[in-house]
Short mmCIF file of C-alpha atoms and ligand atoms in Angstrom, two decimals:
data_model
loop_
_atom_site.label_atom_id
_atom_site.label_comp_id
_atom_site.label_asym_id
_atom_site.label_seq_id
_atom_site.Cartn_x
_atom_site.Cartn_y
_atom_site.Cartn_z
CA MET A 466 26.25 91.29 -1.04
CA LEU A 467 22.83 90.73 0.72
CA ILE A 468 19.78 90.96 -1.52
CA LEU A 469 16.15 90.77 -0.45
CA GLY A 470 13.87 89.17 -3.15
CA ILE A 471 10.08 89.75 -3.08
CA GLU A 472 7.65 87.64 -4.98
CA THR A 473 3.90 88.34 -5.17
CA SER A 474 3.18 87.79 -8.88
CA CYS A 475 0.46 85.29 -8.28
CA ASP A 476 -0.66 83.28 -5.20
CA GLU A 477 2.65 82.84 -3.34
CA THR A 478 3.67 85.55 -0.99
CA SER A 479 7.38 85.08 -0.59
CA ILE A 480 10.51 86.75 0.54
CA GLY A 481 14.06 85.40 0.17
CA ILE A 482 17.42 86.74 1.29
CA VAL A 483 20.49 85.56 -0.71
CA GLU A 484 24.12 86.32 -0.20
CA ASP A 485 26.23 86.89 -3.41
CA GLY A 486 23.61 85.32 -5.61
CA GLU A 487 23.98 81.82 -4.39
CA LYS A 488 23.77 81.35 -0.59
CA ILE A 489 20.17 81.18 0.50
CA LEU A 490 19.94 82.61 4.05
CA ALA A 491 16.13 82.68 4.17
CA ASN A 492 13.26 81.81 1.77
CA VAL A 493 9.86 82.22 3.42
CA ILE A 494 7.07 81.06 1.29
CA LEU A 495 3.41 81.44 1.95
CA THR A 496 1.27 79.57 -0.47
CA GLN A 497 -2.27 80.89 -0.56
CA THR A 498 -3.86 77.44 -1.56
CA GLU A 499 -6.26 77.54 1.52
CA TYR A 500 -7.77 80.87 0.32
CA HIS A 501 -8.28 79.85 -3.25
CA LYS A 502 -9.10 76.16 -3.25
CA LYS A 503 -12.75 76.32 -3.03
CA PHE A 504 -12.76 78.41 -6.27
CA TYR A 505 -10.40 75.86 -8.03
CA GLY A 506 -8.28 78.76 -9.17
CA VAL A 507 -6.50 81.97 -8.11
CA VAL A 508 -8.81 84.75 -7.40
CA PRO A 509 -6.90 87.91 -8.08
CA GLU A 510 -8.73 90.17 -5.60
CA ILE A 511 -8.20 87.62 -2.82
CA ALA A 512 -4.50 87.09 -3.81
CA SER A 513 -3.82 90.81 -3.52
CA ARG A 514 -5.57 91.11 -0.09
CA VAL A 515 -3.63 88.06 1.20
CA HIS A 516 -0.33 89.56 0.01
CA SER A 517 -1.00 92.94 1.59
CA LYS A 518 -2.13 91.43 4.92
CA LEU A 519 0.91 89.11 5.27
CA ILE A 520 3.83 90.58 3.61
CA ASN A 521 5.09 92.35 6.59
CA LYS A 522 5.11 89.23 8.77
CA ILE A 523 6.88 87.33 5.94
CA PHE A 524 9.49 90.13 5.79
CA GLU A 525 10.06 89.90 9.61
CA LYS A 526 10.41 86.05 9.42
CA ALA A 527 12.88 86.23 6.61
CA LEU A 528 15.11 88.71 8.57
CA GLU A 529 14.82 86.25 11.58
CA ASP A 530 15.65 83.13 9.51
CA ALA A 531 18.62 84.86 7.83
CA LYS A 532 19.73 86.23 11.30
CA ILE A 533 20.29 89.75 9.92
CA SER A 534 18.89 93.22 10.51
CA TYR A 535 17.16 95.12 7.74
CA LYS A 536 20.14 97.46 7.95
CA ASP A 537 22.37 94.72 6.52
CA LEU A 538 20.54 94.56 3.19
CA ASP A 539 22.37 95.85 0.18
CA ALA A 540 19.42 96.08 -2.26
CA ILE A 541 15.85 95.24 -2.66
CA ALA A 542 14.74 93.09 -5.59
CA VAL A 543 11.20 92.63 -6.53
CA VAL A 544 9.23 90.91 -9.38
CA ASN A 545 7.34 93.56 -11.42
CA GLN A 546 6.07 91.45 -14.33
CA PRO A 547 4.46 89.25 -15.66
CA GLY A 548 1.71 88.36 -13.23
CA LEU A 549 -1.58 89.60 -11.67
CA VAL A 550 -1.45 93.42 -11.57
CA GLY A 551 -2.90 93.92 -8.15
CA SER A 552 -0.57 91.21 -6.61
CA LEU A 553 2.55 92.68 -8.32
CA MET A 554 1.50 96.10 -7.01
CA VAL A 555 1.65 94.88 -3.34
CA GLY A 556 5.19 93.61 -3.75
CA VAL A 557 6.48 96.53 -5.79
CA SER A 558 4.83 99.07 -3.27
CA PHE A 559 6.56 97.19 -0.36
CA ALA A 560 9.84 97.13 -2.22
CA LYS A 561 9.58 100.82 -2.94
CA SER A 562 8.97 101.77 0.66
CA LEU A 563 11.86 99.56 1.86
CA SER A 564 14.16 101.04 -0.66
CA LEU A 565 13.13 104.64 0.21
CA ILE A 566 13.43 104.02 3.99
CA LEU A 567 16.68 102.12 3.94
CA ASN A 568 18.09 104.20 1.05
CA LYS A 569 19.03 100.94 -0.76
CA PRO A 570 18.77 100.39 -4.48
CA LEU A 571 15.55 99.01 -6.01
CA ILE A 572 15.92 96.25 -8.65
CA SER A 573 13.07 95.04 -10.92
CA VAL A 574 13.03 91.29 -11.73
CA ASN A 575 11.17 89.49 -14.53
CA HIS A 576 9.44 86.51 -12.88
CA LEU A 577 10.52 84.31 -15.82
CA TYR A 578 14.18 85.28 -15.58
CA ALA A 579 13.99 84.46 -11.81
CA HIS A 580 12.49 81.03 -12.55
CA LEU A 581 15.48 80.19 -14.82
CA TYR A 582 17.89 81.57 -12.35
CA ALA A 583 16.83 78.78 -9.92
CA ASN A 584 19.26 76.54 -12.01
CA PHE A 585 22.23 78.75 -10.85
CA PHE A 586 21.86 77.62 -7.27
CA LEU A 587 23.04 74.30 -8.60
CA ASN A 588 26.67 73.28 -8.72
CA PRO A 589 28.19 72.85 -11.33
CA LYS A 590 26.35 75.88 -12.84
CA PRO A 591 24.71 75.84 -16.39
CA GLN A 592 27.02 77.34 -19.16
CA PHE A 593 25.73 79.69 -21.85
CA PRO A 594 24.27 79.32 -24.31
CA TYR A 595 21.65 76.97 -22.91
CA ILE A 596 18.22 75.64 -24.09
CA GLY A 597 15.62 76.88 -21.44
CA LEU A 598 12.23 75.30 -20.81
CA ILE A 599 9.86 77.29 -18.54
CA VAL A 600 6.91 75.29 -17.46
CA SER A 601 4.42 76.78 -15.02
CA GLY A 602 0.81 77.54 -14.36
CA GLY A 603 0.95 80.56 -16.72
CA HIS A 604 3.77 79.72 -19.19
CA THR A 605 5.12 76.99 -21.44
CA LEU A 606 8.16 78.60 -23.19
CA LEU A 607 11.06 77.09 -25.14
CA LEU A 608 14.02 79.41 -25.54
CA VAL A 609 17.72 79.95 -25.99
CA ALA A 610 19.63 81.90 -23.31
CA PHE A 611 22.74 83.56 -24.40
CA SER A 612 23.54 85.24 -21.12
CA LEU A 613 21.67 86.21 -17.89
CA PHE A 614 20.24 89.23 -19.68
CA LYS A 615 19.74 87.98 -23.26
CA TYR A 616 17.11 85.32 -24.37
CA GLU A 617 15.43 84.39 -27.51
CA ILE A 618 11.95 82.61 -27.26
CA ILE A 619 11.67 79.88 -29.93
CA GLY A 620 8.44 78.38 -28.93
CA THR A 621 5.28 78.80 -26.75
CA THR A 622 1.98 77.42 -26.04
CA LEU A 623 -0.83 78.12 -28.57
CA ASP A 624 -3.49 77.97 -25.84
CA ASP A 625 -3.27 76.60 -22.23
CA ALA A 626 -0.05 76.48 -20.32
CA VAL A 627 1.09 73.00 -19.33
CA GLY A 628 0.53 73.59 -15.46
CA GLU A 629 -2.85 75.01 -16.33
CA SER A 630 -3.80 71.75 -17.97
CA PHE A 631 -2.73 69.78 -14.93
CA ASP A 632 -4.93 72.13 -12.84
CA LYS A 633 -7.87 71.92 -15.14
CA ILE A 634 -7.77 68.07 -15.44
CA ALA A 635 -7.61 67.76 -11.71
CA LYS A 636 -10.52 70.04 -11.28
CA PHE A 637 -12.52 68.25 -13.89
CA LEU A 638 -11.69 64.82 -12.22
CA ASN A 639 -12.63 66.32 -8.75
CA LEU A 640 -9.12 65.55 -7.47
CA GLY A 641 -8.54 68.85 -5.68
CA TYR A 642 -6.49 72.13 -6.26
CA PRO A 643 -3.82 72.93 -7.24
CA GLY A 644 -3.80 69.91 -9.57
CA GLY A 645 -0.02 69.50 -10.46
CA HIS A 646 1.27 67.75 -7.33
CA ILE A 647 -2.02 65.73 -6.85
CA ILE A 648 -1.84 64.40 -10.37
CA ASP A 649 1.83 63.80 -10.00
CA LYS A 650 1.30 61.75 -6.77
CA ILE A 651 -1.60 59.53 -8.24
CA ALA A 652 0.50 58.91 -11.34
CA SER A 653 3.71 57.96 -9.46
CA ASP A 654 1.99 55.80 -6.97
CA TYR A 655 0.42 53.73 -9.92
CA LYS A 656 3.38 51.57 -11.03
CA LYS A 657 1.78 49.65 -13.84
CA ASN A 658 2.31 50.24 -17.49
CA ASP A 659 -1.36 49.91 -18.39
CA TYR A 660 -2.66 53.39 -18.95
CA VAL A 661 -4.73 55.30 -21.49
CA ILE A 662 -2.72 56.71 -24.48
CA PHE A 663 -3.66 60.31 -25.24
CA PRO A 664 -2.33 62.30 -28.30
CA LYS A 665 0.86 64.42 -28.18
CA ALA A 666 -0.29 67.61 -29.70
CA LEU A 667 1.78 69.24 -32.48
CA LEU A 668 4.53 66.55 -32.23
CA ASN A 669 4.90 66.23 -36.04
CA ASP A 670 3.40 69.66 -36.95
CA LYS A 671 5.99 71.35 -39.22
CA LYS A 672 4.39 74.87 -38.78
CA ASN A 673 4.65 74.53 -35.03
CA ILE A 674 7.65 72.51 -34.50
CA TYR A 675 8.66 74.19 -31.28
CA ASN A 676 5.10 75.35 -30.25
CA PHE A 677 2.79 73.55 -27.75
CA SER A 678 -0.95 73.02 -27.35
CA TYR A 679 -2.61 71.77 -24.21
CA SER A 680 -6.25 72.46 -24.80
CA GLY A 681 -6.57 69.42 -27.23
CA LEU A 682 -5.12 67.07 -24.58
CA LYS A 683 -7.54 68.44 -21.93
CA THR A 684 -10.47 67.89 -24.46
CA ALA A 685 -9.29 64.37 -25.27
CA VAL A 686 -9.13 63.50 -21.49
CA ILE A 687 -12.59 65.02 -20.94
CA ASN A 688 -14.09 63.15 -23.80
CA PHE A 689 -12.59 59.77 -22.73
CA VAL A 690 -14.01 60.23 -19.21
CA ARG A 691 -17.50 61.18 -20.57
CA LYS A 692 -17.53 58.04 -22.87
CA ASN A 693 -15.94 55.84 -19.94
CA PRO A 694 -17.44 57.11 -16.64
CA ASP A 695 -16.38 54.03 -14.80
CA TYR A 696 -12.84 53.85 -16.04
CA ASP A 697 -9.96 53.55 -13.50
CA ILE A 698 -8.88 57.22 -12.81
CA LYS A 699 -5.29 56.19 -12.12
CA LYS A 700 -4.97 55.00 -15.69
CA ILE A 701 -6.41 58.18 -17.12
CA VAL A 702 -4.24 60.37 -14.91
CA LYS A 703 -1.09 58.52 -15.77
CA GLY A 704 -1.80 58.67 -19.52
CA PHE A 705 -2.52 62.41 -19.25
CA GLN A 706 0.73 63.14 -17.47
CA ILE A 707 2.84 61.10 -19.82
CA SER A 708 1.47 62.90 -22.91
CA ALA A 709 1.73 66.29 -21.26
CA ILE A 710 5.51 65.72 -20.21
CA ASP A 711 6.59 63.65 -23.19
CA ILE A 712 5.82 66.38 -25.60
CA LEU A 713 8.02 68.79 -23.63
CA TYR A 714 10.83 66.41 -23.58
CA GLU A 715 10.69 65.65 -27.28
CA LYS A 716 10.54 69.32 -28.41
CA THR A 717 13.28 70.41 -25.98
CA ILE A 718 15.67 67.71 -27.03
CA SER A 719 15.06 68.39 -30.80
CA LEU A 720 15.82 72.12 -30.28
CA ALA A 721 18.99 71.22 -28.33
CA LYS A 722 20.08 68.88 -31.21
CA GLU A 723 19.16 71.40 -33.87
CA LYS A 724 21.05 74.29 -32.15
CA LYS A 725 23.80 71.85 -31.04
CA ILE A 726 23.64 73.26 -27.50
CA LYS A 727 24.58 70.86 -24.75
CA ASN A 728 23.20 72.64 -21.61
CA ILE A 729 19.41 72.37 -20.94
CA CYS A 730 17.77 74.15 -18.00
CA ILE A 731 14.15 73.54 -16.98
CA ALA A 732 12.27 75.86 -14.58
CA GLY A 733 8.88 76.74 -13.09
CA GLY A 734 6.38 74.86 -11.03
CA VAL A 735 5.80 71.88 -13.44
CA ALA A 736 9.54 71.14 -13.20
CA ALA A 737 8.80 69.82 -9.76
CA ASN A 738 6.86 66.98 -11.52
CA SER A 739 8.52 63.62 -10.71
CA TYR A 740 7.89 62.09 -14.14
CA LEU A 741 9.39 65.17 -15.81
CA ARG A 742 12.52 65.04 -13.61
CA LYS A 743 12.96 61.33 -14.27
CA LYS A 744 12.40 61.64 -17.99
CA PHE A 745 15.03 64.29 -18.45
CA LEU A 746 17.56 63.28 -15.77
CA GLU A 747 17.55 59.57 -16.74
CA SER A 748 17.46 60.08 -20.54
CA LYS A 749 20.53 58.65 -22.19
CA ASN A 750 22.01 61.42 -24.24
CA ASP A 751 24.93 63.83 -24.25
CA PHE A 752 23.08 66.71 -22.84
CA LYS A 753 23.72 68.33 -19.46
CA ILE A 754 20.27 68.59 -17.86
CA PHE A 755 19.68 71.10 -15.04
CA ILE A 756 16.54 71.12 -12.86
CA PRO A 757 16.42 73.08 -9.75
CA GLU A 758 15.57 71.48 -6.39
CA LYS A 759 11.72 71.24 -5.99
CA ILE A 760 11.30 74.03 -3.57
CA LEU A 761 12.99 76.41 -6.07
CA CYS A 762 10.76 75.37 -8.97
CA THR A 763 7.62 76.88 -7.78
CA ASP A 764 7.28 80.74 -7.03
CA ASN A 765 9.60 81.95 -4.30
CA GLY A 766 11.71 84.92 -3.10
CA ALA A 767 15.22 83.35 -3.12
CA ILE A 768 15.27 83.06 -7.02
CA VAL A 769 14.25 86.74 -7.19
CA ALA A 770 17.01 87.80 -4.75
CA GLY A 771 19.48 85.58 -6.73
CA TYR A 772 18.74 87.20 -9.94
CA GLY A 773 18.61 90.53 -8.30
CA TYR A 774 22.27 90.10 -7.22
CA GLN A 775 23.27 89.60 -10.91
CA LYS A 776 21.58 92.79 -11.84
CA ALA A 777 23.13 94.57 -8.92
CA LYS A 778 26.56 93.54 -10.04
CA GLU A 779 25.91 95.31 -13.35
CA LYS A 780 24.33 98.26 -11.55
CA LEU A 781 21.08 97.70 -13.28
CA PHE A 782 18.90 99.56 -10.80
CA ASP A 783 15.35 101.01 -11.01
CA ASP A 784 13.87 104.18 -9.47
CA LEU A 785 10.62 104.76 -7.59
CA LYS A 786 8.77 105.23 -10.90
CA LEU A 787 8.98 101.48 -11.34
CA GLU A 788 5.72 100.06 -12.96
CA VAL A 789 4.09 96.67 -12.97
CA PHE A 790 3.04 94.76 -16.13
CA ALA A 791 0.46 91.96 -16.33
CA ARG A 792 2.23 90.88 -19.57
CA PRO A 793 4.67 92.96 -21.82
CA LYS A 794 3.27 94.38 -24.92
CA GLY A 795 3.82 92.24 -28.11
CA GLY A 796 2.69 88.81 -26.78
CA PRO A 797 4.51 85.77 -25.39
CA LYS A 798 7.54 86.29 -27.75
CA GLU A 799 8.26 89.48 -26.09
CA TYR A 800 8.15 88.13 -22.51
CA LEU A 801 11.87 87.93 -22.05
CA LYS A 802 12.83 91.07 -23.76
CA LEU A 803 12.00 93.44 -20.82
CA SER A 804 13.85 93.09 -17.68
O1 KG4 B 79 5.84 78.51 -11.21
P1 KG4 B 79 4.58 78.34 -10.49
O2 KG4 B 79 4.67 78.12 -8.99
O3 KG4 B 79 3.59 79.55 -10.68
C1 KG4 B 79 3.45 80.10 -11.85
O4 KG4 B 79 4.29 80.94 -12.33
O5 KG4 B 79 2.56 79.72 -12.58
O6 KG4 B 79 3.80 77.12 -11.10
C2 KG4 B 79 2.50 76.72 -10.54
C3 KG4 B 79 2.08 75.53 -11.48
C4 KG4 B 79 0.66 75.04 -11.12
O7 KG4 B 79 -0.05 74.87 -12.37
C5 KG4 B 79 0.84 73.76 -10.47
O8 KG4 B 79 -0.25 72.78 -10.67
C6 KG4 B 79 2.17 73.14 -11.25
O9 KG4 B 79 2.99 74.38 -11.30
N1 KG4 B 79 2.90 72.17 -10.44
C7 KG4 B 79 3.06 70.93 -10.80
C8 KG4 B 79 3.70 70.24 -9.76
N2 KG4 B 79 3.91 71.11 -8.79
C9 KG4 B 79 3.39 72.35 -9.20
N3 KG4 B 79 2.66 70.34 -11.98
C10 KG4 B 79 2.99 69.05 -12.12
N4 KG4 B 79 3.63 68.35 -11.15
C11 KG4 B 79 3.95 68.86 -10.08
N5 KG4 B 79 4.55 68.13 -9.11
ZN1 ZN B 80 6.10 81.26 -11.61
#
């Protein structure tokens, strides 16, 4: 079965084509960094304009890369939540038009399910139940996955998302945008163990045992820089990254121990971080750690097509009334309830 996957929830315009949920035939990703970097953040209006301007070309390129005709597609999968409403609407309208013209089923995909699905391109594949950690620019979620369609959120961030904190610190330190991979590069090029120790928020907070908080860490970094304006940036950046990632590691491993679950899947843009990958993959414990290859960590169409295939197998189709949602009602704990 050939599924087309469309991702336009934020600032990546991407279309992937995947065969039977695992063979990636095409994954065209246009990252809009150039359009947003002078604002140090994604400007929603610009993002939707760029999506609508380029989506057609990206579709054509995806067909060309996959060496197929649009007539060969079996279904059209598209992210309809959560995300920027205007951006989501571009992808969903494009998907509806294709579904109507080609007379092929339309499949809605929750962006967060798609991120987690990136781990199912690995071999061997994760086994259910698994502990999931979604770390991106918009989300920091700790959860238990019981199946491809059933998840329970255990913890979330009380303020900033972890990726957002990387972006904000990079902005504050004038390092550029988006901050994640810039901070990652500076910290990994600096090999010494002499760095600033920042707090690990909520590490021993019994009321928030599985929740996260990143705004305190951001403030700690800002205060430190204000007090020590000439301090070596590398030592600050490395210290920030270690605090930001270690807390993810500590809480994920304690949840896995508490639930006695052996498989752990990490997903989302921050899963591309080299220190995070090292920390989880080289840790000496009995867990089976899954982290997608870097290109599948950040937003892309292949993970949407992959998850779309799983819905297609169950005949979980949508109709042309499909709506978009910035965020599902009920707050973060409800994010994974809608599909
Ligand atoms: O999943 P994603 O592409 O988009 C959202 O759904 O948010 O994640 C983007 C986030 C950004 O905050 C970016 O700075 C962060 O992922 N990111 C990283 C790295 N690469 C991307 N953070 C830390 N280290 C990286 N190597
Ligand atoms: Zn994402």
